[in-house]
């Protein structure tokens, strides 16, 4: 019978990033295998997956985030709405996301790979040509530090032209000591009886280091808001490579753990069959299953789960562009070298942005020596460049008017009322309580959610006092395009767990372009109070990461960010927030942001047509806009007959409930 191999691990640092002494025990994993080393390998993969999940689950599972919530539009089509009645609520018809829950066969990974980033569809040519064009149009200003990165990215794009990964041979270092030792090993007749002199123990040679046989990638690091991600996106859009992927590193690692978990479960099922049913038919079926696994893994061991995951990812894309390359968790750190060594051997090229140089990755992390061998490998396969810019362009934003704020402080009585008014303006007193989002095998309770649009309400305690991690926050962003968070307190190092969860939450919201509306005790810069002594002596990563959080919180209030957030919604989700015959000033401004798609300050004929088609789809369920209706609306709104609609014209028309009602009836 197969041998049972047991492995214990604990206490882990969970996805919620708890620190300090906590007697949290990782569940014991039983890994049957023919060889103990095989079981140990499986066990390590499962333990790594378990660490990435919340400790509340107490189970051996990877971050296989399963969610049934998909944002509309480019992400996925939402299912038909059904009636869903949670306990102690009215029988209102729930929004699409509330009527279906995730199961194990519905992974978050596809949604993660469809993330949106700041693209420039009107630009063509090389990175430099696109960069110069943006300077000419006034969208950006020239920065010598950015221009150096532009040159490096264009050089890499040139080297990638015509490159096809064929696998990389690893040069084996010569080992003369071992060869000499073999000659003196006492072999032959005399060696059998030990009469030959004993050889001195051979000095073990250092393992050979891989060397790239193709183009080296690029690792760009530097301060927040210096343009690293912006430049990488220009490169991603311009490089002539078909099999490429651009993704946030945090999301990519979640996908890795989900795949590890899936493969581990598959292998365990095959082994269970071998242990329980020993018939000729079952044995033949098992033999065929194992042969398929070996064929899928080619020459790699079927037991090496990390290798199998690397093979899967290599087949999907060999040019990987990682945003925010950072390692904060032991479950990621222990598999980094093995995972990337396989990818690099097969010819993967990496372009990454980070706030830290490679030597500072996973600084002060648990069992960091396990991670350190990855650093020289990263330098061998990527040119490392410091952008060396002290300018945070995300701080240069247009301010919001008082009643249109999305980050509201201080957190007084009037501010709380303002937040509630904003939420109820969207819900129009049609909201659900007690809805749930399922992810990673557990359910996140949603205190309040709108019926007609994917908008949710939480308090800071709901999201940051509980052991939630990146996968949980990403699941919320897949379910809701707008999230209200009330009562964010002033934070100190005494609330280190909450600080870390808040940082992770903002990273997830920002990456998925989720609109955040919140009340807080203070402005972003002063929200996290750290004494000078703590800043000088602490090794906590939260102090370093907070600068990035401040920058993102400020950018998430900007007109540009909010405009991009509303434009990625489908028409039904967007218009579901408004009563078209009773629009407020804030509603009109929100609609203007969406439909002035090119930020020209005017709505042209094509943009007006999109708006009318969205309204028609919401009202009638189709987008067949007649020319007569379009002409009527255009003539009514275009008061100066210049072929475009200015904001005053748009505002006057949309605030006139009679005209809007007539147009809706005509459709």
XYZ file of C-alpha atoms in Angstrom:
667
model
C 0.000 0.000 0.000
C 1.057 3.596 -0.516
C 2.945 5.213 2.329
C 1.300 7.999 4.281
C 3.585 10.977 4.863
C 2.601 13.673 7.389
C 3.894 17.182 7.514
C 3.110 19.853 10.081
C 3.653 23.556 9.652
C 2.816 26.622 11.685
C 2.150 29.151 12.760
C 1.781 30.865 9.357
C 1.497 34.529 8.505
C -1.915 34.646 6.914
C -3.279 36.506 3.926
C -4.492 39.140 6.363
C -0.825 39.670 7.270
C -1.203 39.113 10.995
C 1.982 39.719 12.930
C 3.165 38.840 16.394
C 2.738 35.572 18.185
C -0.419 33.768 17.179
C -0.994 30.107 17.807
C -2.552 29.476 14.442
C -1.944 25.954 13.256
C -1.850 25.029 9.616
C -3.959 21.976 9.087
C -2.153 18.681 8.961
C -1.821 17.364 5.455
C -1.892 13.697 4.663
C -0.001 13.141 1.442
C 0.057 9.482 0.326
C 2.866 8.754 -2.078
C 5.108 5.945 -3.192
C 8.181 7.894 -2.066
C 8.403 10.199 0.947
C 10.208 12.833 -1.104
C 7.248 12.982 -3.497
C 4.862 13.434 -0.613
C 7.057 16.149 0.843
C 7.051 18.019 -2.456
C 3.268 17.868 -2.661
C 3.021 18.879 0.940
C 5.182 21.963 0.448
C 2.979 23.068 -2.432
C -0.181 22.568 -0.404
C 1.278 24.315 2.650
C 2.269 27.264 0.478
C -1.291 27.387 -0.794
C -2.684 27.141 2.737
C -0.585 30.058 3.879
C -1.999 32.234 1.125
C -5.511 31.650 2.441
C -6.982 33.125 5.587
C -6.172 31.278 8.822
C -9.876 31.276 9.582
C -10.359 28.543 7.016
C -7.935 26.166 8.809
C -7.638 24.065 5.733
C -4.965 22.988 3.305
C -6.015 24.956 0.283
C -4.358 27.356 -2.056
C -5.719 30.734 -2.865
C -8.144 29.208 -5.338
C -10.414 32.189 -5.211
C -13.762 31.168 -6.600
C -16.256 33.885 -7.219
C -19.429 34.134 -9.183
C -19.247 37.864 -9.360
C -18.011 39.373 -12.574
C -18.161 43.014 -13.484
C -20.111 43.820 -16.622
C -18.686 45.013 -19.898
C -15.205 43.820 -20.795
C -14.889 41.444 -17.844
C -17.810 39.122 -18.412
C -21.492 38.997 -19.180
C -23.666 39.021 -16.068
C -26.363 36.353 -15.750
C -30.058 37.217 -15.763
C -31.362 38.738 -12.571
C -33.334 36.497 -10.282
C -35.265 37.039 -7.102
C -33.076 36.502 -4.057
C -34.431 36.898 -0.568
C -31.925 36.828 2.257
C -33.130 36.256 5.770
C -35.027 39.180 7.322
C -35.126 41.211 4.110
C -37.826 42.216 1.705
C -38.539 40.371 -1.502
C -36.799 42.876 -3.751
C -35.263 41.618 -6.932
C -31.539 41.328 -6.311
C -28.806 42.628 -8.573
C -27.235 40.053 -10.912
C -24.302 39.251 -8.657
C -26.513 38.366 -5.673
C -28.330 35.503 -7.354
C -25.445 33.134 -7.903
C -22.562 31.911 -5.782
C -19.164 30.627 -6.718
C -18.208 27.004 -6.730
C -14.874 25.232 -7.074
C -15.063 25.132 -10.845
C -15.426 28.936 -11.147
C -11.999 30.426 -10.561
C -11.096 34.052 -10.059
C -8.052 33.604 -12.292
C -9.837 34.364 -15.601
C -11.092 37.651 -14.187
C -7.626 38.553 -12.999
C -6.144 38.064 -16.436
C -8.671 40.483 -17.883
C -7.635 43.472 -15.811
C -7.698 46.849 -17.508
C -4.844 49.298 -17.589
C -4.316 52.810 -18.826
C -4.064 52.251 -22.566
C -3.710 54.732 -25.400
C -5.514 53.194 -28.392
C -4.867 56.169 -30.640
C -1.087 55.836 -30.416
C 1.124 53.804 -32.734
C 4.815 53.173 -33.206
C 7.613 52.498 -30.749
C 7.634 53.416 -27.076
C 9.588 56.585 -27.848
C 7.208 57.622 -30.630
C 4.207 57.130 -28.356
C 5.924 58.987 -25.517
C 6.763 61.968 -27.752
C 3.216 62.045 -29.089
C 1.791 62.298 -25.567
C 4.169 65.179 -24.839
C 3.028 66.978 -28.008
C -0.640 66.642 -27.035
C 0.050 67.964 -23.542
C -1.030 64.808 -21.705
C 2.354 64.414 -20.038
C 5.468 66.511 -19.530
C 8.997 65.566 -20.509
C 11.024 63.780 -17.829
C 14.698 62.869 -18.466
C 14.463 59.958 -16.037
C 11.515 58.531 -17.924
C 13.298 59.016 -21.246
C 16.102 56.719 -20.070
C 13.546 53.994 -19.370
C 11.945 54.625 -22.770
C 15.293 53.941 -24.461
C 15.738 50.711 -22.486
C 12.238 49.508 -23.354
C 12.669 50.282 -27.049
C 15.965 48.409 -27.022
C 14.288 45.394 -25.461
C 11.443 45.551 -27.999
C 14.049 45.466 -30.794
C 15.785 42.427 -29.294
C 12.451 40.647 -28.914
C 11.569 41.033 -32.587
C 11.944 37.608 -34.133
C 12.749 35.947 -30.808
C 11.056 32.593 -30.224
C 11.624 30.740 -26.940
C 13.015 27.273 -27.583
C 14.147 26.346 -24.076
C 17.430 27.271 -22.460
C 20.279 24.918 -21.842
C 21.960 25.217 -18.468
C 25.747 25.064 -18.692
C 27.017 22.572 -16.170
C 30.118 23.649 -14.297
C 33.109 21.309 -14.497
C 33.776 19.399 -11.321
C 37.405 18.275 -11.308
C 37.331 17.504 -7.601
C 34.554 15.021 -8.072
C 36.274 13.418 -11.075
C 39.500 13.027 -9.135
C 37.626 11.614 -6.201
C 36.013 9.024 -8.442
C 39.455 7.818 -9.588
C 40.597 7.441 -5.998
C 37.437 5.866 -4.727
C 39.001 2.500 -4.080
C 37.274 0.686 -6.913
C 38.226 -2.688 -8.375
C 39.229 -5.897 -6.531
C 41.102 -4.226 -3.661
C 38.302 -1.773 -3.178
C 35.903 -4.584 -2.395
C 37.891 -5.462 0.741
C 38.753 -1.920 1.699
C 42.488 -2.386 1.088
C 42.781 0.687 -1.096
C 43.588 3.942 0.631
C 40.565 6.025 1.559
C 40.000 9.046 -0.598
C 39.629 12.482 0.904
C 36.018 13.669 0.869
C 35.284 15.643 -2.273
C 34.388 19.302 -1.973
C 30.865 19.723 -3.285
C 30.749 22.072 -6.223
C 28.343 24.997 -6.198
C 25.272 24.443 -8.351
C 25.659 26.003 -11.794
C 23.915 29.317 -12.408
C 21.645 29.623 -15.389
C 22.579 32.144 -18.031
C 20.024 33.632 -20.438
C 20.534 32.590 -24.040
C 17.939 35.088 -25.265
C 17.089 38.725 -24.507
C 17.348 39.822 -20.885
C 14.251 41.379 -19.389
C 14.013 44.685 -17.517
C 13.305 45.414 -13.839
C 12.500 49.105 -13.261
C 12.270 50.317 -9.689
C 11.820 53.684 -8.026
C 9.474 55.927 -6.072
C 5.689 55.945 -6.247
C 4.070 57.874 -9.098
C 7.295 58.245 -11.099
C 5.748 56.758 -14.252
C 7.041 53.174 -14.127
C 3.674 51.544 -14.801
C 2.773 54.129 -17.437
C 5.980 53.388 -19.385
C 5.571 49.630 -19.080
C 2.054 49.945 -20.490
C 3.396 51.872 -23.480
C 5.891 49.060 -24.021
C 3.211 46.373 -23.693
C 1.023 48.109 -26.275
C 3.854 48.622 -28.762
C 5.881 45.390 -28.573
C 5.211 43.004 -31.460
C 4.677 39.847 -29.420
C 1.508 37.771 -29.604
C 1.924 35.594 -26.513
C 2.234 38.264 -23.854
C 0.527 39.003 -20.562
C 0.326 42.187 -18.497
C -0.832 41.642 -14.922
C -0.398 42.884 -11.374
C 2.135 40.632 -9.641
C -0.160 40.145 -6.648
C -2.894 38.792 -8.921
C -0.468 36.576 -10.801
C 0.729 34.885 -7.607
C -2.880 34.263 -6.573
C -3.352 32.540 -9.921
C -0.209 30.451 -9.255
C -1.534 29.235 -5.914
C -4.939 28.455 -7.410
C -3.289 26.285 -10.056
C -1.117 24.566 -7.461
C -4.214 23.747 -5.457
C -6.041 22.385 -8.488
C -3.145 20.144 -9.534
C -2.567 18.965 -5.982
C -6.223 17.948 -5.709
C -6.047 16.163 -9.059
C -2.968 14.178 -8.059
C -4.515 13.337 -4.698
C -7.636 11.986 -6.418
C -5.545 9.679 -8.617
C -3.660 8.430 -5.574
C -6.873 7.877 -3.624
C -8.153 5.649 -6.410
C -4.962 3.621 -6.213
C -5.362 3.177 -2.464
C -9.030 2.205 -2.405
C -9.960 0.274 -5.553
C -7.560 -2.400 -6.725
C -9.441 -4.037 -9.554
C -7.970 -4.744 -12.967
C -10.251 -2.137 -14.519
C -9.335 0.497 -11.928
C -5.623 -0.234 -12.279
C -5.823 0.163 -16.052
C -7.724 3.443 -15.694
C -5.139 4.717 -13.228
C -2.286 3.746 -15.542
C -3.871 5.700 -18.392
C -4.418 8.699 -16.123
C -0.786 8.721 -15.048
C 0.379 8.385 -18.656
C -1.729 11.411 -19.595
C -0.213 13.389 -16.736
C 3.309 12.486 -17.821
C 2.526 13.366 -21.424
C 1.123 16.730 -20.379
C 4.231 17.445 -18.339
C 6.462 16.199 -21.150
C 9.837 15.298 -19.619
C 9.070 16.911 -16.262
C 8.058 14.862 -13.246
C 4.287 14.692 -12.834
C 4.812 15.123 -9.093
C 6.496 18.482 -9.476
C 3.463 20.721 -9.171
C 5.438 23.935 -9.520
C 6.900 22.701 -12.814
C 3.457 21.823 -14.103
C 2.157 25.286 -13.214
C 5.135 26.897 -14.947
C 4.433 24.800 -18.052
C 0.806 25.967 -18.083
C 1.767 29.611 -17.764
C 4.479 29.312 -20.389
C 1.904 28.020 -22.861
C -0.236 31.126 -22.243
C 2.469 33.737 -22.693
C 6.257 34.009 -22.638
C 6.503 37.807 -22.278
C 5.318 38.682 -18.777
C 4.840 42.320 -17.754
C 4.454 42.565 -13.975
C 3.185 45.689 -12.257
C 4.125 46.245 -8.584
C 6.592 43.370 -8.297
C 6.734 42.732 -4.559
C 6.922 39.760 -2.232
C 5.162 40.097 1.110
C 4.169 36.576 2.011
C 6.008 33.384 2.912
C 3.771 31.312 0.634
C 5.067 33.300 -2.358
C 8.668 33.510 -1.178
C 9.251 29.772 -0.814
C 8.262 28.931 -4.399
C 9.709 31.955 -6.238
C 13.090 30.468 -7.166
C 11.692 27.126 -8.283
C 8.880 28.716 -10.295
C 11.001 31.298 -12.085
C 13.893 28.906 -12.703
C 11.530 26.757 -14.795
C 10.122 29.798 -16.590
C 13.570 31.209 -17.332
C 14.793 27.817 -18.586
C 11.947 27.782 -21.068
C 12.744 31.254 -22.362
C 10.343 33.553 -20.515
C 11.197 37.267 -20.670
C 10.085 39.513 -17.821
C 9.476 43.252 -17.612
C 8.615 44.386 -14.093
C 8.034 47.552 -12.101
C 8.636 47.804 -8.375
C 9.104 50.309 -5.590
C 12.157 48.409 -4.348
C 15.455 47.159 -5.751
C 15.768 43.369 -5.952
C 17.932 43.221 -2.809
C 15.101 44.747 -0.739
C 12.389 42.336 -1.869
C 10.820 40.416 1.011
C 12.930 42.451 3.436
C 12.603 41.195 7.027
C 10.231 38.482 5.842
C 9.720 35.191 7.622
C 12.456 32.675 6.663
C 13.948 35.136 4.170
C 17.032 32.936 3.521
C 14.698 30.630 1.564
C 13.974 33.541 -0.766
C 17.491 34.983 -1.161
C 18.664 32.626 -3.988
C 15.968 34.166 -6.188
C 17.620 37.618 -6.141
C 20.799 36.758 -8.143
C 18.644 34.772 -10.569
C 16.458 37.834 -11.130
C 19.542 39.959 -11.804
C 20.929 37.352 -14.209
C 17.778 37.443 -16.327
C 16.781 41.116 -16.001
C 18.633 44.386 -16.355
C 17.890 46.386 -13.210
C 17.314 50.128 -13.589
C 16.553 52.793 -10.979
C 14.244 55.413 -12.491
C 15.680 57.839 -9.888
C 12.768 60.273 -9.962
C 11.539 62.220 -6.943
C 8.365 63.438 -8.671
C 5.045 61.763 -7.892
C 2.877 62.708 -10.868
C -0.186 61.235 -9.197
C -0.093 64.074 -6.683
C -0.627 66.557 -9.506
C -4.406 66.187 -9.745
C -7.431 68.367 -10.148
C -9.305 68.909 -6.902
C -12.915 67.943 -6.360
C -15.585 70.328 -5.178
C -16.773 69.846 -1.611
C -20.073 68.127 -2.400
C -18.444 65.933 -5.042
C -15.711 64.523 -2.874
C -15.129 60.775 -2.815
C -12.571 60.905 0.025
C -14.413 62.762 2.789
C -12.706 63.936 5.964
C -12.756 64.571 8.861
C -15.159 61.856 9.931
C -17.709 64.052 11.688
C -21.468 63.932 11.874
C -22.024 66.012 8.726
C -19.469 63.969 6.779
C -21.225 60.734 7.715
C -24.529 62.169 6.535
C -22.917 63.197 3.238
C -21.644 59.648 2.672
C -25.074 58.213 3.414
C -26.718 60.676 1.013
C -24.310 59.638 -1.740
C -25.107 55.960 -1.168
C -28.866 56.455 -0.987
C -28.771 58.627 -4.122
C -27.513 55.560 -6.004
C -29.738 53.029 -4.216
C -32.864 55.215 -4.169
C -33.972 53.293 -1.057
C -33.726 50.027 -2.982
C -30.962 48.124 -1.239
C -30.323 44.668 0.163
C -28.861 43.713 3.518
C -27.072 40.488 4.331
C -25.866 39.659 0.814
C -22.707 37.574 0.564
C -19.665 37.238 -1.676
C -18.089 33.794 -1.711
C -14.345 33.449 -2.269
C -11.616 31.087 -1.133
C -14.159 28.784 0.463
C -15.698 31.363 2.784
C -18.303 34.104 2.518
C -17.880 37.832 3.024
C -21.031 39.471 4.330
C -22.048 42.654 2.506
C -23.879 44.919 4.989
C -25.714 46.898 2.282
C -25.816 46.698 -1.504
C -27.778 48.477 -4.227
C -30.423 46.515 -6.127
C -30.046 48.189 -9.527
C -26.285 48.599 -9.657
C -23.238 46.798 -8.310
C -22.561 49.168 -5.422
C -21.810 48.052 -1.845
C -21.455 49.613 1.608
C -18.935 48.480 4.239
C -17.360 49.918 7.345
C -13.622 49.916 7.953
C -14.100 47.214 10.591
C -15.947 44.994 8.104
C -12.964 44.992 5.754
C -9.858 45.517 7.885
C -10.603 44.123 11.352
C -11.254 40.678 9.909
C -8.587 38.302 8.495
C -9.092 39.156 4.823
C -6.414 39.078 2.158
C -5.742 40.130 -1.409
C -7.960 37.413 -2.877
C -10.904 38.597 -0.800
C -10.496 42.234 -1.824
C -10.108 41.264 -5.489
C -13.322 39.240 -5.263
C -15.125 42.337 -3.961
C -13.805 44.413 -6.864
C -15.087 41.750 -9.277
C -18.524 41.978 -7.645
C -18.839 45.753 -7.233
C -17.693 48.678 -9.362
C -18.207 51.163 -6.492
C -17.495 50.455 -2.822
C -18.391 52.750 0.071
C -16.198 52.447 3.179
C -17.305 54.319 6.312
C -15.362 55.317 9.413
C -11.705 54.861 8.457
C -9.849 55.731 11.690
C -6.460 57.330 12.220
C -3.969 54.461 12.280
C -0.735 53.815 14.169
C 1.728 50.951 14.474
C -0.457 49.633 17.282
C -2.964 48.655 14.563
C -0.366 47.058 12.333
C -2.652 44.252 11.131
C -5.340 46.736 10.107
C -2.763 48.954 8.390
C -1.492 46.078 6.326
C -4.955 44.954 5.315
C -5.880 48.523 4.396
C -2.777 48.799 2.194
C -3.651 45.510 0.479
C -7.265 46.623 0.018
C -6.297 49.931 -1.620
C -3.846 48.096 -3.905
C -6.662 45.780 -5.044
C -9.164 48.628 -5.549
C -6.643 50.702 -7.472
C -5.515 47.849 -9.706
C -9.074 46.888 -10.624
C -10.054 50.553 -11.055
C -12.799 50.353 -8.435
C -14.374 53.612 -7.313
C -13.860 54.163 -3.570
C -16.129 56.540 -1.661
C -15.216 56.838 2.012
C -15.089 58.864 5.205
C -11.827 59.069 7.154
C -10.474 60.765 10.240
C -7.805 62.658 8.309
C -6.326 63.239 4.875
C -4.326 60.354 3.344
C -0.926 61.771 4.324
C -1.844 62.095 8.015
C -4.074 59.041 8.257
C -1.220 56.751 9.319
C 0.738 58.319 12.182
C 4.300 57.096 12.673
C 6.660 58.682 15.186
C 10.170 59.682 14.173
C 11.544 57.026 16.480
C 9.415 54.329 14.833
C 10.437 55.547 11.390
C 14.133 55.325 12.287
C 14.127 52.035 14.166
C 11.249 50.000 12.741
C 11.804 47.364 10.081
C 8.061 47.163 9.366
C 7.201 47.046 5.686
C 3.965 48.973 6.340
C 5.866 52.231 6.871
C 7.536 51.863 3.492
C 4.357 50.736 1.707
C 2.240 53.575 3.085
C 3.804 56.087 0.700
C 2.360 54.082 -2.179
C -1.042 53.967 -0.477
C -1.084 57.749 0.020
C -0.245 58.291 -3.623
C -3.004 55.951 -4.756
C -5.634 57.393 -2.437
C -4.922 60.835 -3.875
C -5.025 59.611 -7.463
C -8.291 57.753 -6.823
C -9.875 61.155 -6.143
C -8.726 62.645 -9.441
C -11.016 63.437 -12.351
C -8.993 61.178 -14.638
C -9.272 58.130 -12.371
C -12.990 58.613 -11.765
C -13.643 59.119 -15.487
C -11.812 55.916 -16.393
C -13.692 54.057 -13.659
C -17.150 54.943 -15.042
C -16.162 54.296 -18.666
C -15.321 50.663 -18.070
C -18.866 49.848 -16.892
C -21.541 48.581 -19.237
C -24.454 50.890 -19.901
C -26.983 49.069 -17.713
C -24.693 49.057 -14.689
C -23.794 52.704 -15.139
C -27.278 54.075 -15.747
C -28.699 51.875 -12.986
C -27.244 54.423 -10.549
C -29.508 57.249 -11.741
C -33.111 58.324 -12.079
C -32.918 59.876 -15.537
C -35.916 62.152 -14.974
C -34.486 63.469 -11.704
C -30.740 63.989 -12.110
C -28.657 65.878 -9.558
C -25.653 68.046 -10.413
C -23.377 65.181 -9.379
C -25.309 62.758 -11.610
C -24.924 65.044 -14.616
C -21.193 65.402 -13.989
C -20.825 61.624 -13.684
C -22.609 61.103 -16.990
C -20.466 63.751 -18.650
C -17.296 61.975 -17.461
C -18.456 58.755 -19.052
C -19.660 60.000 -22.396
C -16.984 62.637 -23.093
C -14.784 59.625 -23.790
C -11.858 61.524 -25.306
C -11.840 64.269 -22.632
C -12.162 66.894 -25.350
C -14.631 68.990 -23.361
C -17.342 68.299 -25.945
C -19.605 65.387 -26.805
C -19.487 64.671 -30.514
C -21.947 62.718 -32.647
C -20.456 59.270 -31.988
C -20.291 59.877 -28.222
C -23.896 61.093 -28.148
C -24.983 58.014 -30.071
C -23.320 55.746 -27.487
C -25.154 57.549 -24.675
C -28.519 57.283 -26.387
C -27.939 53.598 -27.158
C -27.109 52.961 -23.498
C -30.325 54.688 -22.413
C -32.296 52.758 -25.033
C -30.831 49.452 -23.851
C -31.740 50.215 -20.257
C -35.275 51.345 -21.119
C -36.185 48.958 -23.949
C -33.612 46.147 -23.802
C -32.029 46.785 -27.216
C -29.617 49.239 -28.895
C -31.404 49.810 -32.213
C -31.386 53.599 -32.182
C -33.362 55.159 -35.013
C -31.882 58.044 -36.980
C -34.983 60.164 -36.353
C -34.633 59.843 -32.573
C -30.925 60.585 -32.759
C -31.502 63.665 -34.930
C -34.201 64.946 -32.571
C -31.937 64.652 -29.531
C -28.972 66.195 -31.309
C -30.978 69.197 -32.518
C -32.470 69.715 -29.062
C -29.152 69.557 -27.216
C -26.896 71.342 -29.723
C -28.140 74.869 -29.061
C -25.447 76.640 -31.110
C -25.690 74.159 -34.018
C -21.946 73.547 -34.225
C -22.220 69.751 -34.378
C -20.978 69.135 -30.841
C -22.462 69.460 -27.354
C -20.735 71.518 -24.681
C -21.114 70.829 -20.969
C -23.536 73.762 -20.388
C -25.719 72.449 -23.230
C -25.519 68.912 -21.871
C -26.323 70.050 -18.330
C -29.295 72.147 -19.408
C -30.789 69.274 -21.402
C -30.195 66.549 -18.782
C -31.603 68.684 -15.959
C -34.819 69.299 -17.925
C -36.898 66.290 -16.860
C -39.557 67.022 -19.482
C -37.119 66.775 -22.394
C -35.493 63.652 -21.011
C -38.886 61.988 -20.558
C -39.928 62.938 -24.102
C -36.726 61.491 -25.505
C -37.146 58.275 -23.509
C -40.742 57.953 -24.755
C -39.689 58.561 -28.367
C -37.178 55.737 -28.141
